[in-house]
Amino acid sequence: RVCGPHHHAQVHLVAHSSMAPPSREELSALFSKLLFQSVTSEGLSALGKRVDARSLQPGGWAQVAPWLTHAVMRPQGAAGILPALLEQLQKLDTMLRVAIFLGGPQPILGDVVIYYASRAAFAAMDDDQRFALPSATRWFNHMQHLSLDCPAPAEGAPPPLRVTVNLDMPESPVPLAYTRPDGSRVDLASGQAVGGAVAVPGGDAGGGAAPAAKGGKQQSGEM
């Protein structure tokens, strides 16, 4: 739980396994792709500062808003470009295999910014896509539940967007795939068809519409 204030200090990424933490170049590329704006070295340093993930102190919402000017904030928009977003979220998933947050044991401004920038994508995903990104999904679910654990949302934050996360993870790995408008499922890495056709209500591009849940334990949060 992260509700109390934190010191405004630079955070170094800490690895908890044999995997190396992401480099500054990798982080800069990830932020730039998900925020649809160039992230300079100075911007990356700003995104590496610790914040209270619930109140956004120090700095408040004013430090987050400028980063979201070009981000995709609606699930309908995210569904239309979901393959591109999934490619970046796969990189986020790899980074989060070595730490709880992008900043290690405590959230940094980058966690909050990417959380808001990725909400629409996670809302547009189906269960299998979230299962294929276990570390990113765990991080996302944690971030959105911080607001439920704490008394008040950050002043000026966008309206709540509830994302239900199915925690009934399959035992075997799930390939990261997306659904074409014709209902065919395509593996993101190979571009090859996988599984059977999936019904796509309304024929939305990108394949973000989630099919019926497979059952099992679910959690949802609001931020």
GROMACS .gro file of C-alpha atoms in nm:
model
  223
    1ARG     CA    1   0.000   0.000   0.000
    2VAL     CA    2   0.136   0.341  -0.097
    3CYS     CA    3  -0.063   0.620   0.067
    4GLY     CA    4   0.187   0.819   0.267
    5PRO     CA    5   0.423   1.094   0.142
    6HIS     CA    6   0.759   1.008  -0.005
    7HIS     CA    7   1.079   1.204  -0.038
    8HIS     CA    8   1.127   1.382  -0.371
    9ALA     CA    9   1.438   1.192  -0.477
   10GLN     CA   10   1.579   1.015  -0.777
   11VAL     CA   11   1.499   0.643  -0.777
   12HIS     CA   12   1.728   0.378  -0.919
   13LEU     CA   13   1.570   0.067  -1.069
   14VAL     CA   14   1.648  -0.240  -0.861
   15ALA     CA   15   1.661  -0.591  -1.008
   16HIS     CA   16   1.522  -0.882  -0.805
   17SER     CA   17   1.639  -1.155  -1.041
   18SER     CA   18   1.917  -1.232  -1.285
   19MET     CA   19   1.750  -0.999  -1.537
   20ALA     CA   20   1.906  -0.657  -1.570
   21PRO     CA   21   1.687  -0.353  -1.500
   22PRO     CA   22   1.589  -0.148  -1.805
   23SER     CA   23   1.835   0.110  -1.930
   24ARG     CA   24   1.753   0.478  -1.955
   25GLU     CA   25   1.734   0.437  -2.331
   26GLU     CA   26   1.481   0.156  -2.301
   27LEU     CA   27   1.271   0.354  -2.055
   28SER     CA   28   1.284   0.664  -2.274
   29ALA     CA   29   1.169   0.463  -2.577
   30LEU     CA   30   0.884   0.303  -2.381
   31PHE     CA   31   0.761   0.634  -2.241
   32SER     CA   32   0.785   0.802  -2.581
   33LYS     CA   33   0.583   0.527  -2.755
   34LEU     CA   34   0.306   0.507  -2.495
   35LEU     CA   35   0.281   0.883  -2.442
   36PHE     CA   36   0.313   0.969  -2.813
   37GLN     CA   37   0.569   1.238  -2.740
   38SER     CA   38   0.945   1.259  -2.723
   39VAL     CA   39   1.094   1.209  -2.376
   40THR     CA   40   1.424   1.388  -2.328
   41SER     CA   41   1.691   1.305  -2.074
   42GLU     CA   42   1.557   1.581  -1.850
   43GLY     CA   43   1.204   1.446  -1.887
   44LEU     CA   44   1.322   1.097  -1.799
   45SER     CA   45   1.483   1.230  -1.482
   46ALA     CA   46   1.154   1.400  -1.389
   47LEU     CA   47   0.964   1.075  -1.449
   48GLY     CA   48   1.207   0.899  -1.215
   49LYS     CA   49   1.110   1.103  -0.910
   50ARG     CA   50   0.918   0.933  -0.631
   51VAL     CA   51   0.556   1.033  -0.577
   52ASP     CA   52   0.264   0.927  -0.363
   53ALA     CA   53   0.069   0.720  -0.618
   54ARG     CA   54  -0.264   0.821  -0.464
   55SER     CA   55  -0.229   1.194  -0.386
   56LEU     CA   56   0.048   1.259  -0.644
   57GLN     CA   57   0.240   1.459  -0.388
   58PRO     CA   58   0.478   1.629  -0.419
   59GLY     CA   59   0.359   1.822  -0.722
   60GLY     CA   60  -0.002   1.712  -0.757
   61TRP     CA   61  -0.185   1.647  -1.083
   62ALA     CA   62   0.000   1.934  -1.253
   63GLN     CA   63   0.310   1.714  -1.284
   64VAL     CA   64   0.115   1.433  -1.454
   65ALA     CA   65  -0.120   1.615  -1.693
   66PRO     CA   66   0.144   1.746  -1.940
   67TRP     CA   67   0.261   1.390  -2.011
   68LEU     CA   68  -0.088   1.279  -2.114
   69THR     CA   69  -0.157   1.546  -2.377
   70HIS     CA   70  -0.123   1.301  -2.666
   71ALA     CA   71  -0.188   0.971  -2.485
   72VAL     CA   72  -0.481   0.749  -2.583
   73MET     CA   73  -0.731   0.790  -2.299
   74ARG     CA   74  -1.043   0.612  -2.432
   75PRO     CA   75  -1.082   0.234  -2.474
   76GLN     CA   76  -1.241   0.281  -2.816
   77GLY     CA   77  -0.934   0.467  -2.938
   78ALA     CA   78  -0.700   0.210  -2.783
   79ALA     CA   79  -0.888  -0.076  -2.954
   80GLY     CA   80  -0.817   0.080  -3.292
   81ILE     CA   81  -0.439   0.070  -3.240
   82LEU     CA   82  -0.420  -0.219  -2.996
   83PRO     CA   83  -0.145  -0.418  -3.176
   84ALA     CA   84   0.093  -0.120  -3.149
   85LEU     CA   85   0.003  -0.066  -2.784
   86LEU     CA   86   0.045  -0.436  -2.704
   87GLU     CA   87   0.396  -0.427  -2.849
   88GLN     CA   88   0.492  -0.153  -2.603
   89LEU     CA   89   0.309  -0.311  -2.310
   90GLN     CA   90   0.504  -0.631  -2.376
   91LYS     CA   91   0.820  -0.428  -2.315
   92LEU     CA   92   0.665  -0.287  -1.998
   93ASP     CA   93   0.587  -0.644  -1.889
   94THR     CA   94   0.953  -0.741  -1.932
   95MET     CA   95   1.068  -0.441  -1.727
   96LEU     CA   96   0.827  -0.522  -1.445
   97ARG     CA   97   0.955  -0.878  -1.408
   98VAL     CA   98   1.242  -0.742  -1.199
   99ALA     CA   99   1.056  -0.501  -0.969
  100ILE     CA  100   0.716  -0.416  -0.822
  101PHE     CA  101   0.716  -0.073  -0.983
  102LEU     CA  102   0.922   0.091  -1.256
  103GLY     CA  103   1.115   0.259  -0.977
  104GLY     CA  104   1.173  -0.061  -0.779
  105PRO     CA  105   0.995  -0.102  -0.442
  106GLN     CA  106   0.826   0.241  -0.454
  107PRO     CA  107   0.628   0.408  -0.735
  108ILE     CA  108   0.778   0.693  -0.931
  109LEU     CA  109   0.608   0.957  -1.143
  110GLY     CA  110   0.666   0.731  -1.443
  111ASP     CA  111   0.447   0.461  -1.286
  112VAL     CA  112   0.158   0.705  -1.242
  113VAL     CA  113   0.197   0.854  -1.590
  114ILE     CA  114   0.217   0.516  -1.765
  115TYR     CA  115  -0.073   0.387  -1.556
  116TYR     CA  116  -0.299   0.665  -1.683
  117ALA     CA  117  -0.161   0.631  -2.036
  118SER     CA  118  -0.225   0.254  -2.041
  119ARG     CA  119  -0.570   0.241  -1.875
  120ALA     CA  120  -0.751   0.256  -2.209
  121ALA     CA  121  -0.534  -0.023  -2.351
  122PHE     CA  122  -0.593  -0.252  -2.052
  123ALA     CA  123  -0.966  -0.178  -2.075
  124ALA     CA  124  -0.962  -0.270  -2.445
  125MET     CA  125  -0.775  -0.599  -2.389
  126ASP     CA  126  -0.937  -0.938  -2.347
  127ASP     CA  127  -0.841  -1.188  -2.076
  128ASP     CA  128  -0.588  -1.373  -2.290
  129GLN     CA  129  -0.403  -1.054  -2.373
  130ARG     CA  130  -0.376  -0.968  -2.005
  131PHE     CA  131  -0.272  -1.327  -1.926
  132ALA     CA  132   0.008  -1.291  -2.183
  133LEU     CA  133   0.135  -0.985  -1.992
  134PRO     CA  134   0.133  -1.116  -1.632
  135SER     CA  135   0.382  -0.871  -1.480
  136ALA     CA  136   0.229  -0.566  -1.647
  137THR     CA  137  -0.121  -0.681  -1.552
  138ARG     CA  138  -0.016  -0.736  -1.191
  139TRP     CA  139   0.136  -0.386  -1.184
  140PHE     CA  140  -0.171  -0.231  -1.347
  141ASN     CA  141  -0.409  -0.400  -1.104
  142HIS     CA  142  -0.195  -0.285  -0.811
  143MET     CA  143  -0.188   0.073  -0.936
  144GLN     CA  144  -0.562   0.094  -0.987
  145HIS     CA  145  -0.634  -0.056  -0.643
  146LEU     CA  146  -0.420   0.200  -0.465
  147SER     CA  147  -0.709   0.444  -0.515
  148LEU     CA  148  -0.955   0.201  -0.353
  149ASP     CA  149  -0.729   0.152  -0.051
  150CYS     CA  150  -0.687   0.525   0.007
  151PRO     CA  151  -0.947   0.786   0.103
  152ALA     CA  152  -0.942   1.032  -0.185
  153PRO     CA  153  -0.831   1.045  -0.550
  154ALA     CA  154  -0.583   1.299  -0.677
  155GLU     CA  155  -0.744   1.636  -0.739
  156GLY     CA  156  -0.791   1.704  -1.111
  157ALA     CA  157  -0.744   1.340  -1.218
  158PRO     CA  158  -0.952   1.200  -1.508
  159PRO     CA  159  -1.285   1.034  -1.428
  160PRO     CA  160  -1.275   0.674  -1.303
  161LEU     CA  161  -1.224   0.393  -1.553
  162ARG     CA  162  -1.302   0.052  -1.408
  163VAL     CA  163  -1.103  -0.241  -1.547
  164THR     CA  164  -1.196  -0.590  -1.432
  165VAL     CA  165  -0.894  -0.820  -1.409
  166ASN     CA  166  -0.944  -1.197  -1.422
  167LEU     CA  167  -0.698  -1.353  -1.178
  168ASP     CA  168  -0.764  -1.712  -1.286
  169MET     CA  169  -0.433  -1.734  -1.469
  170PRO     CA  170  -0.379  -2.041  -1.692
  171GLU     CA  171  -0.098  -2.276  -1.598
  172SER     CA  172   0.071  -2.262  -1.940
  173PRO     CA  173   0.196  -1.942  -2.107
  174VAL     CA  174  -0.049  -1.759  -2.330
  175PRO     CA  175   0.081  -1.611  -2.659
  176LEU     CA  176   0.025  -1.241  -2.701
  177ALA     CA  177  -0.219  -1.204  -2.989
  178TYR     CA  178  -0.479  -0.967  -3.124
  179THR     CA  179  -0.804  -1.006  -3.317
  180ARG     CA  180  -0.850  -0.874  -3.669
  181PRO     CA  181  -1.180  -0.717  -3.778
  182ASP     CA  182  -1.274  -1.048  -3.945
  183GLY     CA  183  -1.242  -1.228  -3.611
  184SER     CA  184  -0.916  -1.412  -3.685
  185ARG     CA  185  -0.657  -1.423  -3.407
  186VAL     CA  186  -0.298  -1.326  -3.495
  187ASP     CA  187   0.017  -1.382  -3.290
  188LEU     CA  188   0.182  -1.045  -3.230
  189ALA     CA  189   0.539  -1.173  -3.260
  190SER     CA  190   0.510  -1.399  -3.565
  191GLY     CA  191   0.211  -1.251  -3.747
  192GLN     CA  192   0.073  -1.605  -3.783
  193ALA     CA  193  -0.289  -1.701  -3.718
  194VAL     CA  194  -0.353  -1.870  -3.383
  195GLY     CA  195  -0.657  -2.052  -3.245
  196GLY     CA  196  -1.002  -2.006  -3.391
  197ALA     CA  197  -1.197  -1.705  -3.505
  198VAL     CA  198  -1.338  -1.478  -3.235
  199ALA     CA  199  -1.665  -1.292  -3.270
  200VAL     CA  200  -1.595  -0.919  -3.271
  201PRO     CA  201  -1.903  -0.712  -3.179
  202GLY     CA  202  -1.939  -0.425  -3.423
  203GLY     CA  203  -1.624  -0.529  -3.609
  204ASP     CA  204  -1.397  -0.297  -3.411
  205ALA     CA  205  -1.043  -0.276  -3.547
  206GLY     CA  206  -0.760  -0.391  -3.326
  207GLY     CA  207  -0.943  -0.673  -3.149
  208GLY     CA  208  -0.984  -0.509  -2.811
  209ALA     CA  209  -1.335  -0.627  -2.731
  210ALA     CA  210  -1.312  -0.883  -2.454
  211PRO     CA  211  -1.493  -1.215  -2.493
  212ALA     CA  212  -1.686  -1.365  -2.204
  213ALA     CA  213  -1.460  -1.429  -1.905
  214LYS     CA  214  -1.336  -1.783  -1.855
  215GLY     CA  215  -1.458  -1.775  -1.500
  216GLY     CA  216  -1.255  -1.778  -1.185
  217LYS     CA  217  -1.140  -1.508  -0.951
  218GLN     CA  218  -1.170  -1.150  -1.070
  219GLN     CA  219  -1.079  -0.814  -0.931
  220SER     CA  220  -1.165  -0.468  -1.048
  221GLY     CA  221  -1.041  -0.126  -0.953
  222GLU     CA  222  -1.115   0.236  -1.013
  223MET     CA  223  -0.879   0.534  -1.040
   0.00000   0.00000   0.00000
